[in-house]
Amino acid sequence: MLRCVTVSCALLASASGQCAGTPTGAIEIRAGHGGQPCFTIPAAEELRNGTPDFQSITVREAGRPVKGGGTPLWTMAMTGQRTFSVSYTMCIPYAGRLPVLPQTPAAPLRTGQLYEVAITVRAPPARGPRRYRGWFCMEGSAGRGPGPRALTWPLEHARGNACSEGTNP
């Protein structure tokens, strides 16, 4: 069964401090092959703004600074003029290996750790976002293998360790 949660764009905009002229879009996080997360834009986002052209994706431990630490766990980026459209019907898998694209080797994801994913796009369609963000944890339970659980931000994080509490408002 496909489990997915769309992170609220309004919460993301307020949490990230983005101004109205540079909106941040939501990322939909799904369980992909082998329980690994995969990432895309929500259907509503695609209907509202069209399909953006992919530039890069980065997954890192949430709360780690981008500069001077917080090394990405995995990145993949387009080179030159190459690109593809990010649509709701496709999903970019964590650690996906496309030999033609520069990327870092993917670190294993740990249960109970909070992760942040960011997708940047080239010139966004219409008034669409240039950046999409989301947060997730890896979880597992008896009888069900590991899989991602998308989280809303900053509500769950403010409660403490949202990944181990198992809460999702």
CSV table of C-alpha atoms in Angstrom, one decimal:
chain,number,residue,atom,x,y,z
A,1,MET,CA,0.0,0.0,0.0
A,2,LEU,CA,1.3,3.4,-0.9
A,3,ARG,CA,1.7,5.6,2.1
A,4,CYS,CA,2.2,9.3,1.5
A,5,VAL,CA,1.7,12.6,3.3
A,6,THR,CA,2.0,16.0,1.7
A,7,VAL,CA,3.8,18.6,3.7
A,8,SER,CA,1.9,21.8,4.0
A,9,CYS,CA,3.3,24.5,1.8
A,10,ALA,CA,2.0,27.2,4.2
A,11,LEU,CA,3.9,25.6,7.1
A,12,LEU,CA,7.0,25.3,5.0
A,13,ALA,CA,6.9,28.9,4.0
A,14,SER,CA,6.6,30.1,7.5
A,15,ALA,CA,9.2,27.7,8.9
A,16,SER,CA,11.8,28.5,6.3
A,17,GLY,CA,11.3,32.3,6.4
A,18,GLN,CA,10.7,32.5,2.7
A,19,CYS,CA,9.1,35.7,1.6
A,20,ALA,CA,5.9,35.8,-0.6
A,21,GLY,CA,8.0,36.4,-3.7
A,22,THR,CA,10.0,33.2,-3.4
A,23,PRO,CA,7.6,30.4,-2.3
A,24,THR,CA,8.7,27.0,-1.1
A,25,GLY,CA,6.6,24.1,-2.3
A,26,ALA,CA,5.8,20.8,-0.7
A,27,ILE,CA,7.4,17.5,-1.4
A,28,GLU,CA,5.4,14.3,-1.3
A,29,ILE,CA,7.3,11.4,0.3
A,30,ARG,CA,6.3,7.9,-0.6
A,31,ALA,CA,7.6,4.4,0.2
A,32,GLY,CA,9.5,3.2,-2.9
A,33,HIS,CA,11.3,0.0,-3.7
A,34,GLY,CA,12.5,-1.9,-0.7
A,35,GLY,CA,10.9,0.6,1.7
A,36,GLN,CA,13.3,3.3,0.7
A,37,PRO,CA,11.8,6.8,0.3
A,38,CYS,CA,11.1,8.4,-3.0
A,39,PHE,CA,10.3,12.1,-3.6
A,40,THR,CA,8.0,14.0,-5.9
A,41,ILE,CA,5.6,17.0,-6.0
A,42,PRO,CA,2.0,16.6,-4.9
A,43,ALA,CA,-0.7,16.3,-7.5
A,44,ALA,CA,-2.3,19.6,-6.3
A,45,GLU,CA,1.1,21.4,-6.8
A,46,GLU,CA,1.3,20.1,-10.3
A,47,LEU,CA,-2.2,21.1,-11.2
A,48,ARG,CA,-1.6,24.6,-9.7
A,49,ASN,CA,1.8,25.3,-11.2
A,50,GLY,CA,2.7,22.7,-13.8
A,51,THR,CA,5.7,20.3,-13.8
A,52,PRO,CA,9.0,22.0,-12.9
A,53,ASP,CA,12.3,21.1,-14.5
A,54,PHE,CA,14.6,19.2,-12.1
A,55,GLN,CA,17.9,20.7,-11.1
A,56,SER,CA,19.0,18.9,-7.9
A,57,ILE,CA,17.9,16.9,-4.9
A,58,THR,CA,19.6,16.7,-1.5
A,59,VAL,CA,18.8,14.6,1.6
A,60,ARG,CA,20.5,15.5,4.9
A,61,GLU,CA,19.9,15.0,8.6
A,62,ALA,CA,17.5,17.7,9.7
A,63,GLY,CA,18.8,20.4,12.0
A,64,ARG,CA,22.3,20.2,10.7
A,65,PRO,CA,23.7,23.4,9.3
A,66,VAL,CA,24.3,23.5,5.6
A,67,LYS,CA,27.6,25.4,5.9
A,68,GLY,CA,30.5,24.0,8.0
A,69,GLY,CA,28.8,20.6,8.7
A,70,GLY,CA,25.7,18.8,7.9
A,71,THR,CA,27.2,16.9,5.0
A,72,PRO,CA,24.4,15.7,2.7
A,73,LEU,CA,23.7,12.0,2.9
A,74,TRP,CA,22.9,11.9,-0.8
A,75,THR,CA,22.7,14.4,-3.6
A,76,MET,CA,22.0,14.2,-7.3
A,77,ALA,CA,22.2,17.1,-9.8
A,78,MET,CA,21.7,17.8,-13.5
A,79,THR,CA,24.6,19.1,-15.6
A,80,GLY,CA,24.6,21.5,-18.5
A,81,GLN,CA,21.2,21.8,-20.2
A,82,ARG,CA,20.0,18.3,-19.3
A,83,THR,CA,16.8,18.2,-17.2
A,84,PHE,CA,13.6,16.3,-16.8
A,85,SER,CA,10.1,17.3,-15.6
A,86,VAL,CA,9.2,16.4,-12.0
A,87,SER,CA,5.6,15.2,-12.1
A,88,TYR,CA,3.3,13.6,-9.6
A,89,THR,CA,3.3,10.3,-11.5
A,90,MET,CA,7.1,9.8,-11.1
A,91,CYS,CA,9.1,9.6,-7.9
A,92,ILE,CA,12.9,10.2,-7.4
A,93,PRO,CA,14.2,7.3,-5.4
A,94,TYR,CA,16.6,7.8,-2.5
A,95,ALA,CA,20.0,6.6,-3.7
A,96,GLY,CA,18.7,6.2,-7.3
A,97,ARG,CA,21.6,5.6,-9.5
A,98,LEU,CA,21.5,7.3,-12.9
A,99,PRO,CA,25.1,6.9,-14.3
A,100,VAL,CA,24.8,10.1,-16.4
A,101,LEU,CA,24.2,12.4,-13.4
A,102,PRO,CA,26.7,13.6,-10.8
A,103,GLN,CA,25.8,12.3,-7.3
A,104,THR,CA,27.2,11.3,-4.0
A,105,PRO,CA,27.1,7.7,-2.7
A,106,ALA,CA,24.0,7.4,-0.5
A,107,ALA,CA,24.5,6.9,3.2
A,108,PRO,CA,22.1,4.4,4.9
A,109,LEU,CA,19.0,5.9,6.5
A,110,ARG,CA,18.5,5.1,10.2
A,111,THR,CA,15.2,4.5,12.0
A,112,GLY,CA,14.3,7.3,14.4
A,113,GLN,CA,16.4,10.0,12.6
A,114,LEU,CA,14.7,13.1,11.3
A,115,TYR,CA,15.7,13.9,7.6
A,116,GLU,CA,15.2,16.9,5.4
A,117,VAL,CA,14.9,16.6,1.6
A,118,ALA,CA,15.1,19.5,-0.8
A,119,ILE,CA,14.5,19.6,-4.6
A,120,THR,CA,15.6,22.7,-6.5
A,121,VAL,CA,14.3,23.3,-10.0
A,122,ARG,CA,15.4,25.4,-12.9
A,123,ALA,CA,13.1,28.3,-14.0
A,124,PRO,CA,9.9,27.4,-12.2
A,125,PRO,CA,6.7,27.2,-14.3
A,126,ALA,CA,4.4,30.3,-14.0
A,127,ARG,CA,4.5,31.5,-10.4
A,128,GLY,CA,5.6,28.1,-9.0
A,129,PRO,CA,8.3,27.5,-6.4
A,130,ARG,CA,11.9,27.3,-7.2
A,131,ARG,CA,12.5,25.0,-4.2
A,132,TYR,CA,10.5,22.2,-2.6
A,133,ARG,CA,11.2,20.9,0.9
A,134,GLY,CA,10.0,18.1,3.2
A,135,TRP,CA,10.9,16.1,6.3
A,136,PHE,CA,10.7,12.4,7.1
A,137,CYS,CA,11.7,9.6,9.4
A,138,MET,CA,12.3,6.0,8.7
A,139,GLU,CA,10.2,3.7,10.7
A,140,GLY,CA,9.4,0.0,10.8
A,141,SER,CA,7.2,-2.3,12.8
A,142,ALA,CA,6.5,-6.0,13.3
A,143,GLY,CA,5.0,-7.5,10.2
A,144,ARG,CA,5.8,-4.4,8.1
A,145,GLY,CA,9.2,-3.5,6.8
A,146,PRO,CA,10.9,-0.2,7.1
A,147,GLY,CA,9.5,2.8,5.3
A,148,PRO,CA,9.4,6.6,5.3
A,149,ARG,CA,6.9,8.6,7.3
A,150,ALA,CA,6.5,12.2,6.2
A,151,LEU,CA,6.3,14.8,8.9
A,152,THR,CA,4.8,18.3,9.2
A,153,TRP,CA,7.2,21.0,10.3
A,154,PRO,CA,7.7,22.6,12.8
A,155,LEU,CA,4.8,21.2,14.8
A,156,GLU,CA,6.1,17.7,15.4
A,157,HIS,CA,9.7,18.8,15.9
A,158,ALA,CA,8.7,21.2,18.6
A,159,ARG,CA,7.3,18.3,20.6
A,160,GLY,CA,10.7,16.7,21.0
A,161,ASN,CA,11.8,13.7,19.1
A,162,ALA,CA,8.9,13.3,16.6
A,163,CYS,CA,10.6,10.3,14.9
A,164,SER,CA,10.5,8.1,18.0
A,165,GLU,CA,7.2,9.4,19.4
A,166,GLY,CA,5.3,8.0,16.4
A,167,THR,CA,3.0,11.1,16.3
A,168,ASN,CA,1.7,12.7,13.1
A,169,PRO,CA,-1.0,15.3,13.5
